[in-house]
């Protein structure tokens, strides 16, 4: 939570000491200018006083106040300290010095100054308040609370004390105690966005989710440009979906989907939860239910209704929409538009829906089920599209965009010619995604350095899988504005690691082993300030995707290379930190790969590993056996049929099939292949991981996971967690993600 500012210094609130009762005329003139807000005039006059008396305490003090008011905190500290050395009882001196220290991020010195200020002015509310603020900044929460209480004792309506005491109580996990204070602060300053944002965070921490959502929205209505509130609201919505629709909320979501700190895929669940409550969407979903699909789904009406919803269009272009109701609706709309295409051509607003659908289908890699009637209609549509291109786009663009809803446009011989035309929107957007970007990736493949051969047979099949289906296809990643150094990241929440015997490097060298399409490497490069990241993967297609995205985001501290973990022993470089998430369990002998990575770590170095849990993946085990029994192939068509069979089972009450549909991975082709059709998959239990750690002489440090009520702490031992997991088998559905380290000697 952001620290609130100390109260402003005022030139007018000073109490006079006896010696000052009769200031010199120049000093009196300076004070008058200062009070009138003429800082320049006041400064000139104060300096004139000092010309004749260089240690005149009032002039030094007030010049210091002016320096602080002008943003020159270090100069303020010097001047006020000098004044206090000349006259330690100078009224307001210690208070103003404390504020200057706070401005200069010297909280410890601020504490000492405010303590003196409290001693000299025991009834001065702001000294108490700012002493509380300084103590809070030095982590002395109990002492901070005591001073806020003292400030409130002096002034029950002290807004700063109410707010900061509330913030402190939230920080130390007492949200229930914080709420009455924050509610009082909100009633004093009703237009203060920070209070409402803090209230929202406190409500959320206290489990009052709807109140939290309302407070975030209220805070945003008061401060629509405040990035930190948008980021906190997004964070809230990632785990708590609204259960209603309204236009303001829809506009909030639209802004969030474009917000630089937000990863759209993480908000998708909430966006969908809102959209499905829109009356039109609700009705269309009901009409697209499988039993009605064949009869009379109103495709064009659906397209017009959805085209009128900017949030729906934006969401379609942002990430795979992982929801079976939305998939069913879009599959029905796509089918209806294809089958009525010859007599009912899309135009106007409807084209915008078609284009957004085309981008969604490309993002999910054409995971939607296609009937044979549709498959048969596609060649004729492709001919229409080819004619449109050869006629220099004089034909309407709808055929091309509709074709892009079924097949990536890059696969057609005319794609390059199309991309060269100055296309109108929204076809230009579709062409960018489906033709221009894949061509850029193809061009980048040749420039990716090859670090090792890929000779292991399993590595070769794994590589083939990810060459065909790079994992995952993603659109945008939110950049964390808090770019912090490694030492701080390790010591702060959620890791809270005390590694006193190991000094985290300022410029950590990090290896991301199995970086996929770059999300992981980019997130790591953005997380650790000054990091130098080496990111390797088997799949050139994945690496080229990663390189394109990395360049687009302007990130320069990642070096990609093609390599097999199994062949990395010969690498000269050593690393401070290695991350391998969702990778080692795809090796034939994961321990062998893990050992090679361990040998690449410097002594004391850290590792973040993610592995599948046997407990959590029972639904996947079931899916894999279904695939083996039914003979579904790992081709687009095989995966589409398999997905449909699983959904049918889920809809008829099969809990394991429903479990599969609850993975976001189920909703796009490469992720579904990775989830269910992987050529090599190992799953683990925590005792097995413990054994592997012992074999590799690695020390378990902590899990990286959102705190769960009633669960062990992140740093508790694996035995404790194993016991918990047995009782809560879904705990590690998102894999065991943990940190471990190599001993220093
Ligand atoms: C499920 S993806 C995970 C990607 C990334 N870590 C993430 O979290 O988004 C697994 C990746 O590991 C890579 N991989 C699998 N075995 C590998 C090996 N032996 N050496 C290098 N990369 C490997 C695959 O090519 C694939 O891109």
XYZ file of C-alpha atoms and ligand atoms in Angstrom:
772
model
C 0.000 0.000 0.000
C 1.258 3.495 -0.812
C 2.612 5.542 2.021
C 0.655 8.691 2.683
C 2.471 11.991 2.664
C 3.348 13.844 5.848
C 1.347 16.949 6.485
C 2.626 19.988 4.675
C 4.931 22.459 6.376
C 3.257 25.754 7.148
C 5.070 29.014 7.656
C 2.154 30.345 9.627
C 1.775 27.892 12.502
C 4.896 28.718 14.420
C 4.737 29.631 18.045
C 6.998 32.524 18.943
C 9.802 32.090 21.422
C 10.385 34.989 23.792
C 13.578 35.966 21.941
C 11.603 36.388 18.786
C 8.955 38.636 20.161
C 10.369 41.596 18.332
C 11.694 40.487 14.955
C 13.877 42.845 12.975
C 12.023 44.815 10.286
C 13.606 42.718 7.498
C 12.685 39.486 9.238
C 9.156 40.782 9.780
C 8.964 41.665 6.083
C 10.269 38.184 5.151
C 7.662 36.500 7.338
C 4.947 38.654 5.817
C 5.981 37.678 2.252
C 6.178 34.039 3.319
C 2.692 34.127 4.819
C 1.394 35.762 1.658
C 2.845 32.901 -0.401
C 5.568 35.035 -2.025
C 8.342 32.486 -1.570
C 10.814 34.329 -3.771
C 10.371 37.636 -1.932
C 10.560 35.841 1.415
C 13.730 34.003 0.460
C 15.480 37.244 -0.582
C 14.512 38.899 2.707
C 15.535 35.889 4.880
C 18.917 35.879 3.142
C 19.324 39.581 3.870
C 18.810 38.774 7.548
C 21.507 36.093 7.309
C 23.889 38.515 5.585
C 24.101 40.449 8.834
C 23.550 37.525 11.219
C 24.496 34.167 9.539
C 23.178 32.060 12.436
C 19.857 33.876 12.890
C 17.670 30.832 13.785
C 14.321 32.070 12.426
C 15.761 33.052 9.071
C 17.611 29.701 8.764
C 14.510 27.793 9.827
C 12.174 29.573 7.448
C 14.624 29.339 4.552
C 14.627 25.611 5.268
C 10.835 25.578 5.151
C 10.943 27.372 1.792
C 13.515 24.856 0.493
C 11.178 22.041 1.488
C 8.184 23.788 -0.037
C 10.197 24.051 -3.252
C 11.040 20.329 -3.247
C 14.671 20.712 -2.062
C 14.505 18.361 0.935
C 18.286 17.901 1.430
C 18.838 21.667 1.545
C 15.908 21.985 3.960
C 17.509 19.428 6.280
C 20.780 21.350 6.271
C 19.208 24.742 6.966
C 16.779 23.595 9.660
C 19.464 21.514 11.400
C 21.664 24.612 11.473
C 18.808 26.663 12.926
C 18.219 24.023 15.615
C 21.900 23.902 16.486
C 21.680 27.652 17.097
C 18.424 27.392 19.023
C 17.275 23.831 19.965
C 13.975 25.112 21.364
C 12.976 26.748 18.097
C 9.212 26.384 17.865
C 8.169 24.021 15.061
C 11.823 23.359 14.175
C 11.910 19.650 14.990
C 8.567 19.134 13.310
C 9.690 20.784 10.077
C 13.007 18.912 10.206
C 11.114 15.618 10.595
C 9.029 16.431 7.541
C 12.120 17.271 5.510
C 13.656 13.922 6.519
C 10.476 12.117 5.462
C 10.577 13.901 2.098
C 14.186 12.790 1.731
C 13.298 9.144 2.493
C 15.223 9.232 5.780
C 12.538 7.721 7.997
C 14.838 6.874 10.920
C 16.059 10.475 11.229
C 12.463 11.624 10.836
C 11.455 9.471 13.841
C 14.149 11.099 16.003
C 13.066 14.615 14.958
C 9.353 13.997 15.481
C 10.059 12.471 18.900
C 11.738 15.752 19.885
C 8.864 17.667 18.379
C 6.348 15.654 20.434
C 8.360 16.359 23.554
C 8.448 20.078 22.901
C 4.830 20.340 21.683
C 2.898 17.486 23.363
C -0.475 18.751 22.149
C 0.614 19.216 18.540
C -1.527 16.733 16.588
C 0.584 16.729 13.447
C 3.765 15.866 15.333
C 2.047 12.755 16.662
C 0.595 11.950 13.272
C 3.867 12.314 11.403
C 5.772 10.441 14.098
C 3.297 7.623 13.438
C 3.964 7.892 9.683
C 7.735 7.820 10.162
C 7.538 4.848 12.529
C 5.346 3.010 10.057
C 7.930 3.594 7.353
C 10.611 2.064 9.546
C 8.396 -0.990 10.103
C 7.599 -0.173 13.782
C 3.900 -0.799 13.371
C 2.886 -1.029 17.041
C 4.616 2.237 17.891
C 3.062 3.847 14.812
C -0.416 2.738 15.937
C 0.231 4.147 19.406
C 1.026 7.565 17.945
C -1.980 7.562 15.616
C -4.107 6.773 18.669
C -2.484 9.670 20.519
C -3.193 11.991 17.575
C -6.845 10.873 17.575
C -6.987 11.438 21.304
C -5.992 15.065 20.674
C -8.296 15.436 17.669
C -10.959 12.787 17.086
C -11.427 14.004 13.525
C -7.753 13.903 12.527
C -8.160 12.629 8.980
C -4.516 11.599 8.511
C -4.510 9.563 11.717
C -7.750 7.795 10.759
C -6.467 6.996 7.273
C -2.940 5.971 8.221
C -4.013 3.959 11.211
C -6.465 2.193 8.889
C -3.723 1.523 6.330
C -1.400 0.210 9.049
C -4.048 -2.122 10.432
C -4.692 -3.532 6.946
C -0.961 -4.018 6.506
C -0.677 -5.992 9.720
C -3.705 -8.102 8.811
C -6.340 -6.507 11.020
C -8.771 -5.331 8.331
C -11.799 -5.598 10.618
C -10.246 -3.076 13.016
C -9.284 -0.831 10.109
C -12.792 -0.580 8.666
C -14.456 1.735 11.240
C -11.480 4.118 11.059
C -11.470 4.214 7.282
C -15.232 4.614 7.134
C -14.892 7.602 9.462
C -12.117 9.040 7.298
C -14.332 8.581 4.228
C -17.165 10.474 5.925
C -14.808 13.383 6.698
C -13.341 13.677 3.208
C -15.959 12.186 0.933
C -14.097 12.994 -2.280
C -10.794 11.403 -1.278
C -9.984 8.568 -3.687
C -7.145 7.197 -1.537
C -9.511 6.558 1.362
C -11.962 4.694 -0.854
C -9.157 2.669 -2.418
C -7.858 1.766 1.055
C -11.388 0.983 2.196
C -11.748 -1.333 -0.799
C -8.548 -3.144 0.114
C -9.715 -3.447 3.725
C -13.167 -4.730 2.716
C -11.543 -7.282 0.463
C -9.175 -8.423 3.194
C -12.157 -8.700 5.541
C -13.982 -10.883 3.014
C -16.603 -8.234 2.112
C -16.164 -8.645 -1.605
C -19.135 -6.681 -2.950
C -18.337 -3.742 -0.684
C -14.737 -3.908 -1.935
C -15.849 -3.845 -5.569
C -18.130 -0.853 -4.896
C -15.370 1.040 -3.098
C -12.857 0.458 -5.901
C -15.406 1.725 -8.400
C -16.137 4.738 -6.237
C -12.414 5.478 -5.869
C -12.031 5.313 -9.645
C -14.962 7.623 -10.202
C -13.138 10.155 -7.978
C -9.680 9.654 -9.515
C -10.077 8.130 -12.973
C -6.401 8.671 -13.827
C -4.827 7.092 -10.754
C -2.837 4.096 -11.985
C -2.405 2.524 -8.549
C -6.185 2.287 -8.071
C -6.647 0.674 -11.486
C -3.907 -1.817 -10.622
C -5.478 -2.620 -7.216
C -8.922 -2.977 -8.819
C -7.515 -5.332 -11.469
C -5.837 -7.357 -8.757
C -9.168 -7.617 -6.945
C -11.058 -8.637 -10.080
C -8.567 -11.387 -10.900
C -9.909 -13.404 -8.002
C -13.388 -11.979 -7.497
C -15.824 -11.866 -10.373
C -18.748 -9.450 -10.327
C -22.136 -11.136 -10.522
C -23.988 -8.432 -12.391
C -23.654 -6.253 -15.472
C -23.821 -2.483 -15.705
C -22.499 -0.067 -18.269
C -20.045 1.689 -15.953
C -18.517 -1.609 -14.907
C -18.256 -2.599 -18.569
C -16.423 0.680 -19.285
C -14.116 0.022 -16.301
C -13.276 -3.377 -17.762
C -12.619 -1.865 -21.181
C -10.111 0.490 -19.617
C -8.559 -2.327 -17.582
C -8.084 -4.534 -20.635
C -5.952 -1.757 -22.154
C -4.208 -0.801 -18.935
C -0.396 -1.176 -19.111
C -0.180 -2.961 -15.746
C -2.925 -5.469 -16.545
C -2.572 -8.877 -18.192
C -5.924 -9.308 -19.969
C -5.941 -13.115 -19.662
C -5.925 -12.786 -15.878
C -9.037 -10.647 -15.981
C -10.891 -12.784 -18.496
C -12.865 -14.757 -15.927
C -14.238 -11.555 -14.392
C -14.959 -9.958 -17.747
C -16.905 -13.031 -18.804
C -18.797 -13.151 -15.499
C -19.937 -9.597 -16.205
C -20.730 -10.109 -19.878
C -22.893 -13.175 -19.324
C -25.179 -11.026 -17.174
C -25.881 -8.638 -20.038
C -29.504 -9.345 -21.044
C -28.671 -9.802 -24.771
C -25.762 -12.125 -24.063
C -27.815 -14.084 -21.566
C -30.598 -14.593 -24.065
C -28.226 -15.523 -26.892
C -26.387 -18.025 -24.712
C -29.688 -19.678 -23.876
C -30.582 -19.832 -27.579
C -27.198 -21.259 -28.545
C -27.422 -24.159 -26.095
C -26.487 -27.362 -27.963
C -30.076 -28.606 -28.336
C -31.077 -25.423 -30.145
C -27.980 -24.956 -32.294
C -29.261 -26.865 -35.243
C -32.659 -25.215 -35.337
C -32.781 -21.474 -35.571
C -29.906 -19.669 -33.922
C -30.296 -16.003 -34.943
C -26.714 -15.564 -36.188
C -26.981 -12.109 -37.696
C -29.037 -10.763 -34.813
C -26.445 -12.186 -32.430
C -23.647 -10.533 -34.404
C -25.456 -7.178 -34.350
C -26.195 -7.432 -30.625
C -22.603 -8.378 -29.734
C -21.177 -5.753 -32.108
C -23.001 -3.133 -30.039
C -20.988 -4.070 -26.940
C -17.498 -2.542 -27.000
C -16.391 -4.659 -24.021
C -17.348 -7.859 -25.797
C -15.366 -6.835 -28.880
C -12.334 -5.786 -26.855
C -12.386 -9.006 -24.824
C -12.506 -11.081 -28.000
C -9.321 -9.408 -29.184
C -7.498 -9.582 -25.846
C -7.097 -13.241 -24.867
C -8.756 -16.648 -25.204
C -12.179 -16.416 -23.556
C -12.105 -19.526 -21.418
C -15.772 -20.220 -20.860
C -17.945 -22.942 -22.353
C -21.072 -20.715 -22.555
C -19.226 -18.036 -24.507
C -17.639 -20.687 -26.702
C -21.040 -22.190 -27.428
C -22.468 -18.779 -28.319
C -19.566 -17.855 -30.577
C -19.489 -21.258 -32.237
C -23.194 -20.918 -33.058
C -22.801 -17.325 -34.295
C -19.834 -18.245 -36.491
C -21.686 -21.189 -37.974
C -24.843 -19.165 -38.668
C -22.833 -16.415 -40.363
C -20.954 -18.869 -42.534
C -24.033 -20.745 -43.605
C -25.990 -17.582 -44.423
C -22.997 -15.773 -45.929
C -24.126 -15.908 -49.569
C -27.443 -14.201 -48.887
C -26.668 -12.054 -45.848
C -23.306 -10.295 -46.144
C -21.900 -8.682 -43.036
C -21.451 -4.932 -43.101
C -21.498 -1.885 -40.888
C -21.043 -2.628 -37.188
C -21.453 -6.355 -37.746
C -18.102 -6.414 -39.559
C -16.491 -5.275 -36.317
C -17.916 -8.272 -34.505
C -16.788 -10.583 -37.281
C -13.256 -9.160 -37.102
C -13.112 -9.507 -33.310
C -14.351 -13.100 -33.643
C -11.736 -13.738 -36.303
C -9.016 -12.540 -33.916
C -10.456 -14.599 -31.043
C -10.488 -17.724 -33.213
C -6.888 -17.058 -34.222
C -5.851 -16.529 -30.588
C -7.497 -19.776 -29.483
C -5.991 -21.457 -32.561
C -9.349 -22.555 -33.953
C -10.340 -24.636 -30.968
C -14.090 -24.282 -31.650
C -15.918 -27.290 -32.972
C -16.690 -27.213 -36.685
C -19.529 -29.252 -38.256
C -18.942 -31.080 -41.518
C -21.373 -28.643 -43.156
C -19.066 -25.809 -42.179
C -15.945 -27.679 -43.274
C -17.534 -28.163 -46.671
C -18.472 -24.492 -46.984
C -14.937 -23.235 -46.350
C -13.388 -23.830 -49.815
C -16.111 -21.703 -51.466
C -15.515 -18.981 -48.898
C -11.765 -19.164 -49.555
C -12.463 -18.679 -53.284
C -14.513 -15.586 -52.565
C -11.728 -14.262 -50.388
C -9.118 -14.971 -53.099
C -11.258 -13.052 -55.623
C -11.538 -10.129 -53.259
C -7.764 -9.967 -52.972
C -7.104 -10.353 -56.706
C -9.669 -7.613 -57.400
C -7.601 -5.324 -55.215
C -10.205 -5.473 -52.461
C -13.012 -4.024 -54.543
C -15.232 -6.798 -53.161
C -16.401 -6.333 -49.568
C -13.949 -7.549 -46.947
C -16.385 -9.744 -45.001
C -15.452 -12.967 -46.835
C -11.815 -12.616 -45.840
C -12.613 -11.804 -42.234
C -15.112 -14.680 -42.017
C -12.511 -17.019 -43.495
C -10.126 -15.867 -40.761
C -12.694 -17.151 -38.233
C -11.979 -20.694 -39.513
C -8.427 -20.776 -40.807
C -5.369 -18.571 -40.251
C -5.185 -16.299 -43.300
C -1.427 -16.824 -43.499
C -2.010 -20.296 -44.942
C -3.448 -18.926 -48.205
C -1.227 -18.147 -51.204
C -2.673 -14.641 -51.495
C -1.896 -13.719 -47.867
C 1.287 -11.821 -48.686
C -0.442 -9.830 -51.417
C -3.264 -8.971 -49.028
C -0.856 -7.724 -46.365
C 0.717 -5.345 -48.907
C -2.595 -3.575 -49.608
C -3.447 -0.497 -47.577
C -6.347 -2.210 -45.831
C -9.273 -0.530 -44.140
C -10.068 -1.283 -40.502
C -11.004 -3.744 -39.176
C -9.519 -6.016 -41.867
C -6.132 -4.420 -41.243
C -6.260 -5.597 -37.611
C -7.090 -9.149 -38.668
C -4.314 -9.135 -41.279
C -1.834 -7.844 -38.705
C -2.567 -10.740 -36.332
C -3.000 -13.498 -38.881
C -0.489 -12.579 -41.602
C 1.979 -9.846 -40.615
C 2.907 -11.139 -37.132
C 3.413 -14.790 -38.182
C 5.563 -13.577 -41.111
C 7.653 -11.520 -38.683
C 8.126 -14.609 -36.495
C 9.205 -16.662 -39.505
C 11.794 -14.020 -40.317
C 13.070 -14.016 -36.728
C 13.572 -17.789 -36.550
C 16.812 -17.626 -38.531
C 18.304 -15.099 -36.101
C 17.778 -17.138 -32.908
C 21.165 -18.535 -31.788
C 21.418 -22.293 -31.410
C 23.157 -23.103 -28.147
C 22.983 -26.914 -28.183
C 21.858 -29.772 -30.355
C 18.586 -31.548 -29.607
C 19.518 -35.199 -29.843
C 17.507 -36.912 -27.105
C 14.525 -38.766 -28.631
C 11.967 -37.464 -26.133
C 13.299 -33.919 -26.453
C 12.853 -34.246 -30.202
C 9.192 -35.277 -29.908
C 8.563 -32.562 -27.321
C 10.183 -30.051 -29.646
C 7.968 -31.189 -32.521
C 4.889 -30.695 -30.380
C 5.846 -27.124 -29.525
C 7.001 -26.317 -33.064
C 3.464 -27.088 -34.249
C 1.762 -25.611 -31.200
C 3.975 -23.017 -29.494
C 2.692 -22.628 -25.943
C 0.836 -20.420 -25.316
C -0.369 -17.894 -27.903
C -0.721 -14.711 -25.871
C -1.555 -11.124 -26.705
C -0.520 -8.780 -23.915
C 1.301 -8.961 -20.614
C 0.875 -6.298 -17.942
C 4.163 -4.705 -16.966
C 4.653 -4.572 -13.218
C 5.370 -0.928 -12.363
C 7.297 -2.066 -9.276
C 10.633 -2.954 -10.841
C 12.532 -3.974 -7.692
C 15.929 -5.387 -6.940
C 16.338 -9.062 -6.179
C 17.157 -8.583 -2.477
C 13.886 -6.716 -1.853
C 11.813 -9.192 -3.829
C 13.192 -12.077 -1.800
C 12.700 -10.437 1.569
C 9.203 -8.995 0.957
C 5.834 -10.722 0.621
C 4.875 -13.139 -0.800
C 8.315 -14.803 -0.515
C 9.456 -13.390 2.848
C 12.793 -15.182 2.527
C 15.518 -14.410 5.055
C 18.737 -15.454 3.308
C 21.150 -13.654 5.605
C 24.097 -15.747 4.494
C 23.622 -14.926 0.824
C 23.788 -11.463 -0.696
C 21.442 -11.183 -3.651
C 23.346 -9.697 -6.605
C 22.472 -6.219 -7.894
C 22.573 -7.438 -11.488
C 21.393 -11.049 -11.245
C 22.177 -13.418 -14.081
C 19.047 -15.490 -14.577
C 18.367 -18.564 -16.689
C 14.806 -19.317 -17.780
C 14.930 -22.954 -18.842
C 11.988 -23.770 -21.125
C 10.741 -20.233 -21.736
C 7.953 -21.130 -24.191
C 6.555 -18.157 -26.098
C 8.151 -15.597 -23.810
C 5.525 -14.727 -21.206
C 7.614 -16.362 -18.537
C 10.946 -14.824 -19.574
C 9.416 -11.365 -19.956
C 7.677 -11.541 -16.572
C 11.003 -12.524 -14.990
C 12.926 -9.796 -16.812
C 10.371 -7.243 -15.631
C 10.240 -8.549 -12.083
C 13.929 -8.263 -11.210
C 15.570 -4.869 -11.744
C 18.849 -4.954 -13.693
C 18.468 -8.663 -14.460
C 20.292 -10.262 -17.358
C 18.078 -13.058 -18.562
C 19.072 -15.982 -20.747
C 15.977 -17.804 -21.971
C 16.192 -21.146 -23.734
C 13.688 -23.499 -25.266
C 13.594 -26.445 -27.657
C 11.084 -24.856 -29.999
C 12.204 -22.240 -32.532
C 8.595 -21.290 -33.233
C 8.091 -20.533 -29.531
C 11.355 -18.595 -29.345
C 10.482 -16.527 -32.412
C 7.110 -15.663 -30.884
C 8.908 -14.717 -27.680
C 11.442 -12.568 -29.534
C 8.726 -10.711 -31.449
C 6.791 -9.960 -28.278
C 9.935 -8.953 -26.393
C 10.876 -6.467 -29.104
C 7.322 -5.123 -29.238
C 7.498 -4.446 -25.505
C 10.873 -2.720 -25.854
C 12.579 -5.146 -23.443
C 16.313 -5.453 -23.912
C 17.582 -7.654 -21.115
C 16.572 -11.075 -22.479
C 18.775 -13.194 -24.710
C 16.900 -16.070 -26.339
C 18.548 -19.260 -27.616
C 17.511 -22.694 -28.763
C 18.820 -25.411 -26.442
C 17.930 -28.674 -24.773
C 18.264 -28.611 -20.990
C 19.802 -32.072 -21.263
C 22.686 -30.660 -23.298
C 23.441 -27.616 -21.159
C 26.248 -29.174 -19.079
C 28.850 -27.699 -21.423
C 27.634 -24.125 -20.867
C 30.371 -21.840 -19.469
C 28.053 -19.358 -17.835
C 26.828 -19.747 -14.238
C 23.626 -18.207 -12.880
C 22.419 -16.560 -9.672
C 18.911 -17.754 -10.255
C 17.262 -20.360 -12.490
C 13.567 -20.667 -13.244
C 12.016 -23.682 -14.913
C 8.239 -23.669 -14.777
C 6.180 -26.474 -16.242
C 9.166 -27.937 -18.086
C 11.102 -30.638 -16.197
C 8.099 -32.968 -16.024
C 8.230 -33.128 -19.839
C 11.705 -34.711 -19.831
C 12.057 -38.467 -19.978
C 14.253 -38.273 -16.869
C 13.340 -35.016 -15.082
C 15.941 -35.535 -12.357
C 18.701 -35.629 -14.942
C 17.638 -32.256 -16.352
C 17.155 -30.813 -12.873
C 20.670 -31.890 -11.904
C 22.141 -30.212 -14.973
C 20.338 -26.999 -14.047
C 21.540 -27.289 -10.436
C 25.120 -27.519 -11.672
C 24.634 -24.248 -13.558
C 23.748 -22.421 -10.333
C 26.343 -20.432 -8.429
C 26.815 -21.513 -4.786
C 23.932 -20.078 -2.750
C 21.974 -19.494 -5.952
C 18.210 -19.828 -6.118
C 15.834 -21.888 -8.193
C 12.162 -21.548 -8.898
C 10.629 -24.779 -10.141
C 7.070 -25.720 -11.108
C 5.982 -29.353 -11.414
C 2.665 -31.132 -11.922
C 0.891 -32.539 -8.887
C -0.447 -36.091 -9.084
C -3.221 -35.208 -6.626
C -4.377 -32.142 -8.511
C -4.303 -33.648 -11.983
C -6.640 -36.590 -11.556
C -9.027 -35.006 -14.057
C -6.176 -34.742 -16.580
C -5.248 -38.383 -15.951
C -8.857 -39.224 -16.761
C -8.736 -37.065 -19.920
C -5.540 -38.757 -21.059
C -7.059 -42.201 -20.627
C -10.146 -41.087 -22.570
C -7.879 -39.938 -25.389
C -6.005 -43.254 -25.365
C -9.253 -45.263 -25.375
C -11.005 -43.227 -28.057
C -7.894 -42.771 -30.181
C -8.157 -38.966 -30.507
C -5.163 -37.667 -32.394
C -3.082 -34.642 -31.430
C -4.177 -32.827 -34.593
C -6.437 -29.754 -34.688
C -9.367 -31.910 -35.701
C -8.588 -34.627 -33.156
C -8.262 -32.045 -30.382
C -11.536 -30.359 -31.403
C -13.413 -33.687 -31.296
C -11.848 -34.557 -27.969
C -12.766 -31.180 -26.501
C -16.330 -31.616 -27.597
C -16.571 -35.126 -26.118
C -15.199 -33.837 -22.818
C -17.651 -30.926 -22.751
C -20.568 -33.262 -23.507
C -19.523 -35.431 -20.581
C -19.145 -32.395 -18.348
C -22.627 -31.183 -19.282
C -24.071 -34.571 -18.440
C -22.624 -34.395 -14.922
C -19.199 -36.042 -15.250
C -17.193 -34.298 -12.510
C -13.754 -35.207 -13.871
C -14.686 -33.937 -17.338
C -16.012 -30.755 -15.710
C -12.654 -30.500 -13.925
C -10.901 -30.489 -17.306
C -13.227 -27.752 -18.605
C -12.312 -25.636 -15.583
C -8.699 -25.261 -16.808
C -8.225 -22.179 -18.971
C -5.891 -24.421 -20.997
C -8.909 -26.349 -22.246
C -9.996 -23.316 -24.311
C -7.197 -23.023 -26.841
C -5.585 -25.565 -29.067
C -1.924 -25.349 -28.029
C -2.838 -25.190 -24.356
C -5.309 -28.056 -24.667
C -2.653 -30.108 -26.395
C -0.239 -29.257 -23.618
C -2.876 -30.126 -21.002
C -4.162 -33.423 -22.338
C -2.136 -34.654 -25.291
C 1.434 -34.140 -24.133
C 3.935 -36.602 -25.565
C 5.667 -36.843 -22.181
C 4.213 -36.073 -18.780
C 5.355 -36.925 -15.240
C 3.392 -36.025 -12.145
C 4.705 -35.758 -8.614
C 3.772 -35.917 -4.979
C 5.479 -33.747 -2.374
C 7.402 -36.670 -0.819
C 8.818 -37.395 -4.287
C 9.855 -33.762 -4.641
C 11.429 -33.844 -1.195
C 13.432 -36.895 -2.220
C 14.593 -35.206 -5.422
C 15.662 -32.112 -3.466
C 17.672 -34.290 -1.084
C 19.342 -36.103 -3.974
C 20.263 -32.800 -5.594
C 21.365 -31.270 -2.246
C 18.894 -28.431 -2.702
C 17.202 -26.732 0.230
C 13.440 -26.157 -0.011
C 12.617 -22.500 0.730
C 8.954 -21.773 0.092
C 5.981 -22.110 -2.216
C 4.971 -19.121 -4.278
C 1.198 -19.159 -4.052
C -1.692 -16.983 -2.958
C -2.254 -17.432 0.777
C -5.046 -19.919 1.427
C -7.192 -19.679 4.543
C -6.411 -22.593 6.855
C -3.425 -23.726 4.792
C 0.139 -24.051 6.115
C 2.478 -21.086 5.652
C 4.441 -20.811 2.404
C 7.703 -21.664 4.149
C 6.324 -24.638 6.109
C 7.933 -27.974 5.357
C 6.860 -30.267 2.535
C 5.606 -32.889 4.988
C 3.096 -30.431 6.440
C 1.995 -29.422 2.975
C 1.677 -33.046 1.882
C -0.704 -33.658 4.732
C -2.718 -30.589 3.733
C -2.749 -31.559 0.059
C -4.099 -35.002 0.853
C -7.091 -33.268 2.414
C -7.310 -30.574 -0.294
C -6.239 -32.268 -3.520
C -6.952 -29.230 -5.727
C -4.472 -27.001 -3.883
C -1.748 -27.289 -6.510
C -3.930 -27.399 -9.617
C -1.715 -24.604 -10.897
C 1.361 -26.841 -10.231
C 3.732 -27.007 -7.275
C 5.579 -23.696 -7.703
C 8.404 -23.486 -5.228
C 11.750 -21.884 -4.497
C 14.810 -23.829 -3.419
C 18.516 -23.092 -3.231
C 21.951 -24.535 -3.595
C 24.136 -24.524 -0.465
C 26.839 -21.891 -0.359
C 29.628 -24.452 0.139
C 4.414 -25.871 -20.872
S 5.629 -24.950 -21.668
C 6.058 -23.806 -20.396
C 6.626 -22.536 -20.931
C 6.975 -21.481 -19.894
N 7.893 -21.939 -18.898
C 5.737 -20.925 -19.259
O 5.553 -21.109 -18.058
O 4.951 -20.264 -19.961
C 6.987 -26.060 -21.683
C 8.143 -25.520 -22.511
O 9.291 -26.268 -22.127
C 10.061 -26.512 -23.272
N 10.873 -27.721 -23.024
C 10.453 -28.966 -22.768
N 11.507 -29.794 -22.628
C 12.614 -29.049 -22.782
C 14.004 -29.322 -22.771
N 14.462 -30.556 -22.596
N 14.853 -28.312 -22.966
C 14.417 -27.057 -23.179
N 13.108 -26.730 -23.210
C 12.218 -27.719 -23.021
C 9.022 -26.732 -24.356
O 9.565 -26.533 -25.643
C 7.959 -25.718 -23.990
O 8.107 -24.502 -24.657
